[in-house]
Amino acid sequence: MDLKSDAPPGPGVRTAPRMDPRSAVNLVAQLLGAVDPLADELTDQIFEAERGYGDQEQTTHERVRTVVRDNLRTLLLALQENPVSLDAAREAGRLKAELGIPLPALLHAYRLGGRFIWDRLLAAATGEGRATELLYLASDIWQIIDDHSSAAAEAYRATVEDQTLRDTAARSAMLTTLLDGSTTSAPRAAEIVRVLRLEGGGPLVVVNAEPDQDDGLPAGTAAKLRTLGAASEWTRLSGAAVGLLRLPHERTMPAATDLLTSIATTRIGVSRPFRSPADATRAWREAQVATRCLPTGAHGAHAYGTAPIALLVASAPDAAADMARSVFAALEALPPPEQATLLDTLDTWFSAGGSTTKAAELLHCHRNTVLYRLNRIGELTGRHTTDAVGSAELYAALRAVRQGSATAG
């Protein structure tokens, strides 16, 4: 075997005579005595080998050098069979995560460290004519490197997870201040949108999904929206899942609404498109109103302003409730099943565009049955579907009932 190889032999190599433990301790002690210049040299090697550090500031170089020194010292002490401490390795993992250095670069640094220690020990042993005896330490070096790199990687992953949680919380807080009116400055609103990486491109829209057992929106909603070229950021407000979307074009609006409808588990409201981030608070109110434009218990997405009567009802729920109670007052005396049948028939007739024949098909009954029920409603309410004003009042009252503003009667 070439003792001048750049790397120590693999684990388990025991072909050479064992070195006197005292000699090994002395060799390691020599390196410990020179740990500061060795740390400088190893730090430079790490920076040269990894592009991930880029043009880091001097303070960053010094922080990395401190961690390298601590790890180098810990590794050498472990070779002297001192109690092993993984604190330096964990600190290395935390630092690399904070600096945004990729995990493979962290692990590569430990491999460089193992090779560095081996080369220095080999040079010292060669100077004493004991290079062959050093081979038995190779397995120990790589075992220690493996233990420390594993601890560093674990700390790295934990730090990244903490950073992600903190970042998510911070982004959510910024979005909340933008939507709930806490941000009153237009420049500050624009800055929040920039930080959330929602600047540029097409218009913004706000989405409001009322909660259910799954929080209102299924996992992966943001990823699905990205297939349309729409970026989004989400938070929770007043119990609802609320998102700010940046659409690539205003013409993307129908596709985005359709996509939300396809994945909806509750009622979802979508605001009108807007350009100024300062209008986000108004847009959230629109999205809330749009949510209430859908019938209670429905699941789907509704864009603000696409159903004028539903919008009026949702915008003034108290007045809508009074109107519905007035229009359907006579239905209160009917048994609940009969109330439901009459309202379902009326709803289906409106959905069928006023076609009695089509309504009968949808209800799986005879056309005359539909006519009878509509006439019954006219007799009870004094408003007939054959009269334009009466029909409009019936429709508005029905929307109030369906949207949850009131009950019939």
CSV table of C-alpha atoms in Angstrom, one decimal:
chain,number,residue,atom,x,y,z
A,1,MET,CA,0.0,0.0,0.0
A,2,ASP,CA,1.3,3.5,-0.8
A,3,LEU,CA,1.7,5.2,2.5
A,4,LYS,CA,1.8,8.6,0.8
A,5,SER,CA,-1.7,8.2,-0.5
A,6,ASP,CA,-3.9,11.3,-0.1
A,7,ALA,CA,-6.4,9.4,2.0
A,8,PRO,CA,-6.2,7.0,4.9
A,9,PRO,CA,-7.0,3.3,4.2
A,10,GLY,CA,-10.6,2.3,4.8
A,11,PRO,CA,-12.1,1.0,8.0
A,12,GLY,CA,-10.9,-2.4,9.3
A,13,VAL,CA,-7.3,-2.2,7.9
A,14,ARG,CA,-5.1,-3.8,10.5
A,15,THR,CA,-2.2,-5.2,8.4
A,16,ALA,CA,0.5,-3.2,10.0
A,17,PRO,CA,2.0,-3.7,13.5
A,18,ARG,CA,0.2,-1.7,16.1
A,19,MET,CA,1.9,1.5,17.2
A,20,ASP,CA,2.8,1.9,20.8
A,21,PRO,CA,-0.2,3.8,22.3
A,22,ARG,CA,2.2,6.3,23.8
A,23,SER,CA,3.6,7.1,20.4
A,24,ALA,CA,0.1,7.6,19.0
A,25,VAL,CA,-0.7,10.0,21.8
A,26,ASN,CA,2.5,11.9,21.2
A,27,LEU,CA,1.8,12.3,17.5
A,28,VAL,CA,-1.7,13.6,18.2
A,29,ALA,CA,-0.3,15.8,20.9
A,30,GLN,CA,2.0,17.4,18.3
A,31,LEU,CA,-1.1,18.3,16.2
A,32,LEU,CA,-3.0,19.6,19.2
A,33,GLY,CA,-0.1,21.9,20.0
A,34,ALA,CA,-0.4,23.4,16.5
A,35,VAL,CA,-4.2,23.4,16.3
A,36,ASP,CA,-4.4,27.1,15.6
A,37,PRO,CA,-2.3,27.2,12.4
A,38,LEU,CA,-3.8,23.8,11.4
A,39,ALA,CA,-7.3,25.3,11.8
A,40,ASP,CA,-6.3,28.2,9.5
A,41,GLU,CA,-5.0,25.9,6.9
A,42,LEU,CA,-8.0,23.5,7.0
A,43,THR,CA,-10.4,26.5,6.9
A,44,ASP,CA,-8.7,27.8,3.7
A,45,GLN,CA,-9.0,24.3,2.2
A,46,ILE,CA,-12.7,24.2,3.0
A,47,PHE,CA,-13.4,27.6,1.4
A,48,GLU,CA,-11.4,26.7,-1.7
A,49,ALA,CA,-13.1,23.3,-2.1
A,50,GLU,CA,-16.7,24.6,-1.7
A,51,ARG,CA,-18.3,27.2,-3.9
A,52,GLY,CA,-21.3,27.4,-1.6
A,53,TYR,CA,-19.4,29.9,0.6
A,54,GLY,CA,-19.1,32.3,-2.2
A,55,ASP,CA,-17.6,35.7,-1.3
A,56,GLN,CA,-18.4,35.4,2.4
A,57,GLU,CA,-17.6,38.4,4.6
A,58,GLN,CA,-14.6,38.2,6.9
A,59,THR,CA,-16.8,37.8,9.9
A,60,THR,CA,-18.2,34.6,8.3
A,61,HIS,CA,-14.7,33.3,7.6
A,62,GLU,CA,-13.8,33.9,11.2
A,63,ARG,CA,-17.0,32.1,12.5
A,64,VAL,CA,-16.2,29.1,10.2
A,65,ARG,CA,-12.6,29.1,11.3
A,66,THR,CA,-13.7,29.0,15.0
A,67,VAL,CA,-15.9,26.0,14.3
A,68,VAL,CA,-13.2,24.3,12.3
A,69,ARG,CA,-10.7,24.8,15.2
A,70,ASP,CA,-13.2,23.4,17.8
A,71,ASN,CA,-14.0,20.4,15.6
A,72,LEU,CA,-10.3,19.7,14.8
A,73,ARG,CA,-9.4,19.9,18.5
A,74,THR,CA,-12.4,17.6,19.4
A,75,LEU,CA,-11.4,15.1,16.8
A,76,LEU,CA,-7.8,15.0,17.9
A,77,LEU,CA,-8.8,14.6,21.6
A,78,ALA,CA,-11.0,11.7,20.6
A,79,LEU,CA,-8.0,10.0,19.0
A,80,GLN,CA,-6.3,10.2,22.4
A,81,GLU,CA,-9.2,8.2,23.7
A,82,ASN,CA,-10.6,11.1,25.7
A,83,PRO,CA,-14.4,11.2,26.3
A,84,VAL,CA,-16.1,12.1,23.0
A,85,SER,CA,-18.1,15.3,22.8
A,86,LEU,CA,-20.3,16.1,19.8
A,87,ASP,CA,-21.0,19.7,20.8
A,88,ALA,CA,-18.5,21.1,18.3
A,89,ALA,CA,-20.0,19.0,15.5
A,90,ARG,CA,-23.5,20.1,16.4
A,91,GLU,CA,-22.4,23.8,16.3
A,92,ALA,CA,-20.8,23.2,12.9
A,93,GLY,CA,-24.2,21.8,11.6
A,94,ARG,CA,-26.1,24.8,13.0
A,95,LEU,CA,-23.6,27.3,11.6
A,96,LYS,CA,-23.7,25.8,8.1
A,97,ALA,CA,-27.5,25.8,8.1
A,98,GLU,CA,-27.6,29.4,9.2
A,99,LEU,CA,-25.1,30.4,6.5
A,100,GLY,CA,-27.2,28.5,3.9
A,101,ILE,CA,-24.4,26.2,3.0
A,102,PRO,CA,-25.7,22.9,1.4
A,103,LEU,CA,-25.7,19.8,3.6
A,104,PRO,CA,-23.4,17.9,1.1
A,105,ALA,CA,-20.8,20.7,1.6
A,106,LEU,CA,-21.0,20.2,5.3
A,107,LEU,CA,-20.3,16.5,5.0
A,108,HIS,CA,-17.6,17.1,2.5
A,109,ALA,CA,-15.9,19.4,5.0
A,110,TYR,CA,-15.7,16.5,7.5
A,111,ARG,CA,-14.2,14.3,4.8
A,112,LEU,CA,-11.6,17.0,4.2
A,113,GLY,CA,-11.0,17.1,7.9
A,114,GLY,CA,-10.4,13.4,8.1
A,115,ARG,CA,-8.0,13.5,5.2
A,116,PHE,CA,-6.3,16.5,6.7
A,117,ILE,CA,-5.7,14.8,10.1
A,118,TRP,CA,-4.4,11.7,8.4
A,119,ASP,CA,-2.0,13.6,6.2
A,120,ARG,CA,-0.6,15.5,9.2
A,121,LEU,CA,-0.3,12.4,11.3
A,122,LEU,CA,1.4,10.5,8.5
A,123,ALA,CA,3.9,13.3,8.0
A,124,ALA,CA,4.7,13.3,11.7
A,125,ALA,CA,5.0,9.5,11.9
A,126,THR,CA,7.1,9.4,8.7
A,127,GLY,CA,9.5,11.9,10.4
A,128,GLU,CA,9.9,9.4,13.2
A,129,GLY,CA,10.2,6.4,10.9
A,130,ARG,CA,7.0,4.9,12.2
A,131,ALA,CA,4.6,5.5,9.3
A,132,THR,CA,3.8,1.8,8.8
A,133,GLU,CA,2.6,1.5,12.4
A,134,LEU,CA,0.2,4.4,11.9
A,135,LEU,CA,-2.1,2.4,9.7
A,136,TYR,CA,-4.0,0.9,12.7
A,137,LEU,CA,-5.3,4.4,13.5
A,138,ALA,CA,-7.1,4.8,10.1
A,139,SER,CA,-10.2,2.9,11.2
A,140,ASP,CA,-10.4,5.0,14.3
A,141,ILE,CA,-10.1,8.3,12.4
A,142,TRP,CA,-12.9,7.4,10.0
A,143,GLN,CA,-15.2,6.2,12.8
A,144,ILE,CA,-14.7,9.4,14.6
A,145,ILE,CA,-15.3,11.4,11.4
A,146,ASP,CA,-18.5,9.4,10.8
A,147,ASP,CA,-19.8,10.0,14.3
A,148,HIS,CA,-19.1,13.7,14.2
A,149,SER,CA,-20.5,14.3,10.6
A,150,SER,CA,-23.7,12.4,11.6
A,151,ALA,CA,-24.1,14.7,14.6
A,152,ALA,CA,-23.5,17.7,12.5
A,153,ALA,CA,-26.0,16.6,9.8
A,154,GLU,CA,-28.6,16.0,12.5
A,155,ALA,CA,-28.1,19.5,13.9
A,156,TYR,CA,-28.1,21.0,10.4
A,157,ARG,CA,-31.5,19.4,9.6
A,158,ALA,CA,-33.0,20.5,12.9
A,159,THR,CA,-31.8,24.1,12.3
A,160,VAL,CA,-33.2,24.1,8.8
A,161,GLU,CA,-36.6,22.9,10.2
A,162,ASP,CA,-36.6,25.6,12.8
A,163,GLN,CA,-35.7,28.2,10.2
A,164,THR,CA,-38.5,27.0,8.0
A,165,LEU,CA,-41.0,27.3,10.9
A,166,ARG,CA,-39.8,30.7,11.8
A,167,ASP,CA,-39.9,31.9,8.2
A,168,THR,CA,-43.4,30.5,7.7
A,169,ALA,CA,-44.6,32.3,10.9
A,170,ALA,CA,-42.9,35.5,9.9
A,171,ARG,CA,-44.4,35.4,6.4
A,172,SER,CA,-47.8,34.6,7.8
A,173,ALA,CA,-47.6,37.6,10.2
A,174,MET,CA,-46.6,39.9,7.4
A,175,LEU,CA,-49.5,38.7,5.2
A,176,THR,CA,-51.9,39.2,8.2
A,177,THR,CA,-50.9,42.8,8.7
A,178,LEU,CA,-51.4,43.4,5.0
A,179,LEU,CA,-54.9,41.9,4.9
A,180,ASP,CA,-56.4,43.0,8.2
A,181,GLY,CA,-55.7,46.7,7.7
A,182,SER,CA,-52.8,47.0,10.1
A,183,THR,CA,-50.6,48.2,7.2
A,184,THR,CA,-51.9,51.6,6.2
A,185,SER,CA,-48.8,52.7,4.3
A,186,ALA,CA,-48.8,52.0,0.5
A,187,PRO,CA,-45.0,51.7,0.4
A,188,ARG,CA,-45.0,49.3,3.4
A,189,ALA,CA,-47.8,47.2,1.6
A,190,ALA,CA,-45.6,47.1,-1.5
A,191,GLU,CA,-42.6,46.1,0.6
A,192,ILE,CA,-44.6,43.2,2.2
A,193,VAL,CA,-45.6,41.9,-1.3
A,194,ARG,CA,-42.0,42.1,-2.4
A,195,VAL,CA,-40.7,40.2,0.6
A,196,LEU,CA,-43.4,37.6,0.0
A,197,ARG,CA,-42.1,37.3,-3.5
A,198,LEU,CA,-45.4,38.2,-5.0
A,199,GLU,CA,-44.3,41.4,-6.8
A,200,GLY,CA,-44.5,41.9,-10.6
A,201,GLY,CA,-46.4,39.9,-13.1
A,202,GLY,CA,-50.2,40.2,-13.4
A,203,PRO,CA,-52.9,41.2,-10.9
A,204,LEU,CA,-53.3,40.2,-7.2
A,205,VAL,CA,-56.4,38.4,-5.9
A,206,VAL,CA,-57.3,37.4,-2.3
A,207,VAL,CA,-58.8,34.0,-1.6
A,208,ASN,CA,-60.9,33.2,1.5
A,209,ALA,CA,-61.7,29.6,2.3
A,210,GLU,CA,-64.0,28.9,5.3
A,211,PRO,CA,-62.7,26.3,7.7
A,212,ASP,CA,-63.7,22.6,8.0
A,213,GLN,CA,-62.0,19.6,9.5
A,214,ASP,CA,-59.1,20.0,7.0
A,215,ASP,CA,-58.7,23.8,7.6
A,216,GLY,CA,-60.6,24.7,4.4
A,217,LEU,CA,-58.0,23.9,1.8
A,218,PRO,CA,-56.3,20.6,0.9
A,219,ALA,CA,-52.6,20.2,1.1
A,220,GLY,CA,-50.8,21.1,-2.1
A,221,THR,CA,-53.1,24.0,-3.0
A,222,ALA,CA,-50.1,26.4,-3.6
A,223,ALA,CA,-48.4,23.8,-5.8
A,224,LYS,CA,-51.5,23.3,-7.9
A,225,LEU,CA,-51.8,27.1,-8.4
A,226,ARG,CA,-48.3,27.2,-9.6
A,227,THR,CA,-49.3,25.0,-12.5
A,228,LEU,CA,-51.2,28.0,-13.7
A,229,GLY,CA,-48.2,30.3,-13.1
A,230,ALA,CA,-49.9,31.7,-10.0
A,231,ALA,CA,-47.7,32.3,-6.9
A,232,SER,CA,-49.4,32.4,-3.5
A,233,GLU,CA,-48.9,33.0,0.2
A,234,TRP,CA,-51.3,31.7,2.9
A,235,THR,CA,-52.2,32.5,6.4
A,236,ARG,CA,-55.2,32.1,8.8
A,237,LEU,CA,-57.5,34.9,9.6
A,238,SER,CA,-60.8,34.8,11.5
A,239,GLY,CA,-60.6,31.0,11.3
A,240,ALA,CA,-60.4,31.0,7.5
A,241,ALA,CA,-57.6,30.0,5.2
A,242,VAL,CA,-56.7,33.2,3.4
A,243,GLY,CA,-54.3,33.5,0.5
A,244,LEU,CA,-52.8,36.3,-1.5
A,245,LEU,CA,-52.3,35.2,-5.2
A,246,ARG,CA,-50.3,36.8,-7.9
A,247,LEU,CA,-51.8,35.8,-11.2
A,248,PRO,CA,-49.6,35.8,-14.4
A,249,HIS,CA,-52.5,37.5,-16.3
A,250,GLU,CA,-56.0,38.7,-15.5
A,251,ARG,CA,-57.3,36.1,-18.0
A,252,THR,CA,-55.9,33.5,-15.6
A,253,MET,CA,-58.7,34.4,-13.2
A,254,PRO,CA,-61.4,31.9,-14.5
A,255,ALA,CA,-58.9,29.1,-14.6
A,256,ALA,CA,-57.8,29.8,-11.0
A,257,THR,CA,-61.4,29.9,-9.8
A,258,ASP,CA,-62.1,26.6,-11.6
A,259,LEU,CA,-59.0,25.0,-10.0
A,260,LEU,CA,-60.1,26.2,-6.5
A,261,THR,CA,-63.6,24.8,-7.2
A,262,SER,CA,-62.1,21.4,-8.2
A,263,ILE,CA,-60.3,21.1,-4.9
A,264,ALA,CA,-62.7,22.9,-2.6
A,265,THR,CA,-63.9,21.1,0.5
A,266,THR,CA,-65.8,24.2,1.8
A,267,ARG,CA,-67.0,27.6,0.4
A,268,ILE,CA,-64.2,29.6,-1.1
A,269,GLY,CA,-64.5,33.3,-2.1
A,270,VAL,CA,-62.2,35.1,-4.6
A,271,SER,CA,-61.9,38.8,-4.7
A,272,ARG,CA,-61.7,40.9,-7.8
A,273,PRO,CA,-58.3,41.3,-9.3
A,274,PHE,CA,-56.4,44.4,-8.1
A,275,ARG,CA,-53.0,45.9,-8.7
A,276,SER,CA,-52.1,48.0,-5.7
A,277,PRO,CA,-51.0,46.0,-2.6
A,278,ALA,CA,-52.6,48.7,-0.5
A,279,ASP,CA,-56.0,47.4,-1.7
A,280,ALA,CA,-55.4,44.0,-0.1
A,281,THR,CA,-57.6,44.7,2.9
A,282,ARG,CA,-60.6,45.7,0.7
A,283,ALA,CA,-59.9,42.6,-1.4
A,284,TRP,CA,-60.1,40.4,1.6
A,285,ARG,CA,-63.5,41.8,2.5
A,286,GLU,CA,-64.6,41.1,-1.0
A,287,ALA,CA,-63.3,37.5,-0.7
A,288,GLN,CA,-65.3,37.1,2.5
A,289,VAL,CA,-68.4,38.3,0.9
A,290,ALA,CA,-67.9,36.1,-2.1
A,291,THR,CA,-67.6,33.1,0.3
A,292,ARG,CA,-71.1,33.9,1.6
A,293,CYS,CA,-72.5,34.1,-2.0
A,294,LEU,CA,-72.4,30.3,-2.1
A,295,PRO,CA,-75.2,28.2,-0.4
A,296,THR,CA,-74.4,27.1,3.2
A,297,GLY,CA,-72.8,23.7,3.2
A,298,ALA,CA,-71.7,24.0,-0.5
A,299,HIS,CA,-68.1,23.4,-1.6
A,300,GLY,CA,-66.7,25.4,-4.5
A,301,ALA,CA,-65.2,28.7,-5.4
A,302,HIS,CA,-67.1,31.9,-6.2
A,303,ALA,CA,-65.7,35.1,-7.7
A,304,TYR,CA,-66.9,38.4,-6.2
A,305,GLY,CA,-69.4,40.2,-8.4
A,306,THR,CA,-70.3,37.3,-10.7
A,307,ALA,CA,-73.8,36.8,-9.2
A,308,PRO,CA,-75.3,40.3,-8.4
A,309,ILE,CA,-78.3,39.1,-6.3
A,310,ALA,CA,-76.1,36.7,-4.3
A,311,LEU,CA,-73.7,39.6,-3.8
A,312,LEU,CA,-76.4,41.9,-2.4
A,313,VAL,CA,-77.6,39.2,0.0
A,314,ALA,CA,-74.1,38.4,1.2
A,315,SER,CA,-73.2,42.1,1.6
A,316,ALA,CA,-76.3,42.9,3.7
A,317,PRO,CA,-77.1,39.7,5.6
A,318,ASP,CA,-79.4,41.3,8.2
A,319,ALA,CA,-81.5,43.1,5.6
A,320,ALA,CA,-81.6,40.0,3.5
A,321,ALA,CA,-82.8,38.0,6.5
A,322,ASP,CA,-85.6,40.5,7.1
A,323,MET,CA,-86.6,40.3,3.4
A,324,ALA,CA,-86.6,36.5,3.4
A,325,ARG,CA,-88.7,36.3,6.5
A,326,SER,CA,-91.2,38.8,5.0
A,327,VAL,CA,-91.5,37.0,1.6
A,328,PHE,CA,-91.7,33.5,3.0
A,329,ALA,CA,-93.7,34.3,6.2
A,330,ALA,CA,-96.7,32.2,5.2
A,331,LEU,CA,-94.4,29.1,4.7
A,332,GLU,CA,-93.8,29.1,8.5
A,333,ALA,CA,-97.1,27.3,9.1
A,334,LEU,CA,-96.2,24.4,6.8
A,335,PRO,CA,-94.5,21.3,8.0
A,336,PRO,CA,-90.7,21.4,7.4
A,337,PRO,CA,-90.8,18.7,4.7
A,338,GLU,CA,-93.3,20.6,2.7
A,339,GLN,CA,-91.4,23.9,3.1
A,340,ALA,CA,-88.3,22.1,1.8
A,341,THR,CA,-90.1,20.7,-1.2
A,342,LEU,CA,-91.5,24.0,-2.2
A,343,LEU,CA,-88.2,25.8,-1.9
A,344,ASP,CA,-86.3,23.0,-3.7
A,345,THR,CA,-88.8,23.2,-6.5
A,346,LEU,CA,-88.4,27.0,-6.7
A,347,ASP,CA,-84.6,26.8,-6.6
A,348,THR,CA,-84.6,24.1,-9.4
A,349,TRP,CA,-86.9,26.2,-11.5
A,350,PHE,CA,-84.6,29.2,-11.3
A,351,SER,CA,-81.6,27.0,-12.0
A,352,ALA,CA,-83.4,25.7,-15.1
A,353,GLY,CA,-83.8,29.2,-16.4
A,354,GLY,CA,-87.5,29.3,-15.7
A,355,SER,CA,-88.2,26.2,-17.8
A,356,THR,CA,-90.9,24.1,-16.1
A,357,THR,CA,-90.1,21.1,-18.3
A,358,LYS,CA,-86.4,21.1,-17.5
A,359,ALA,CA,-87.1,21.6,-13.8
A,360,ALA,CA,-89.4,18.6,-13.9
A,361,GLU,CA,-86.6,16.5,-15.5
A,362,LEU,CA,-84.2,17.6,-12.8
A,363,LEU,CA,-86.7,16.9,-10.0
A,364,HIS,CA,-87.8,13.6,-11.6
A,365,CYS,CA,-91.4,14.5,-11.4
A,366,HIS,CA,-94.2,15.6,-13.8
A,367,ARG,CA,-94.3,19.0,-15.3
A,368,ASN,CA,-97.7,19.6,-13.8
A,369,THR,CA,-96.3,18.9,-10.3
A,370,VAL,CA,-93.8,21.7,-10.8
A,371,LEU,CA,-96.5,24.0,-11.9
A,372,TYR,CA,-98.7,23.1,-8.9
A,373,ARG,CA,-95.8,23.8,-6.5
A,374,LEU,CA,-95.0,27.1,-8.1
A,375,ASN,CA,-98.7,28.1,-8.0
A,376,ARG,CA,-98.7,27.1,-4.3
A,377,ILE,CA,-95.8,29.3,-3.6
A,378,GLY,CA,-97.6,32.2,-5.4
A,379,GLU,CA,-100.7,31.6,-3.3
A,380,LEU,CA,-98.8,31.6,0.0
A,381,THR,CA,-96.5,34.5,-0.7
A,382,GLY,CA,-98.5,36.7,-3.0
A,383,ARG,CA,-95.6,36.6,-5.4
A,384,HIS,CA,-95.8,34.7,-8.6
A,385,THR,CA,-93.0,33.4,-10.9
A,386,THR,CA,-95.0,34.7,-13.9
A,387,ASP,CA,-94.6,38.3,-12.6
A,388,ALA,CA,-91.2,39.9,-13.1
A,389,VAL,CA,-91.1,41.8,-9.8
A,390,GLY,CA,-92.6,38.9,-7.8
A,391,SER,CA,-90.1,36.5,-9.4
A,392,ALA,CA,-87.2,38.8,-8.5
A,393,GLU,CA,-88.4,39.0,-4.9
A,394,LEU,CA,-88.8,35.3,-4.7
A,395,TYR,CA,-85.3,34.8,-6.1
A,396,ALA,CA,-83.7,37.2,-3.7
A,397,ALA,CA,-85.5,35.7,-0.7
A,398,LEU,CA,-84.5,32.2,-1.8
A,399,ARG,CA,-80.8,33.3,-2.1
A,400,ALA,CA,-81.0,34.7,1.5
A,401,VAL,CA,-82.2,31.3,2.7
A,402,ARG,CA,-79.7,29.3,0.7
A,403,GLN,CA,-76.8,31.5,1.7
A,404,GLY,CA,-77.6,31.2,5.4
A,405,SER,CA,-78.9,34.7,6.1
A,406,ALA,CA,-82.4,33.4,7.1
A,407,THR,CA,-84.7,30.4,7.3
A,408,ALA,CA,-87.9,30.2,5.4
A,409,GLY,CA,-90.8,31.6,7.3
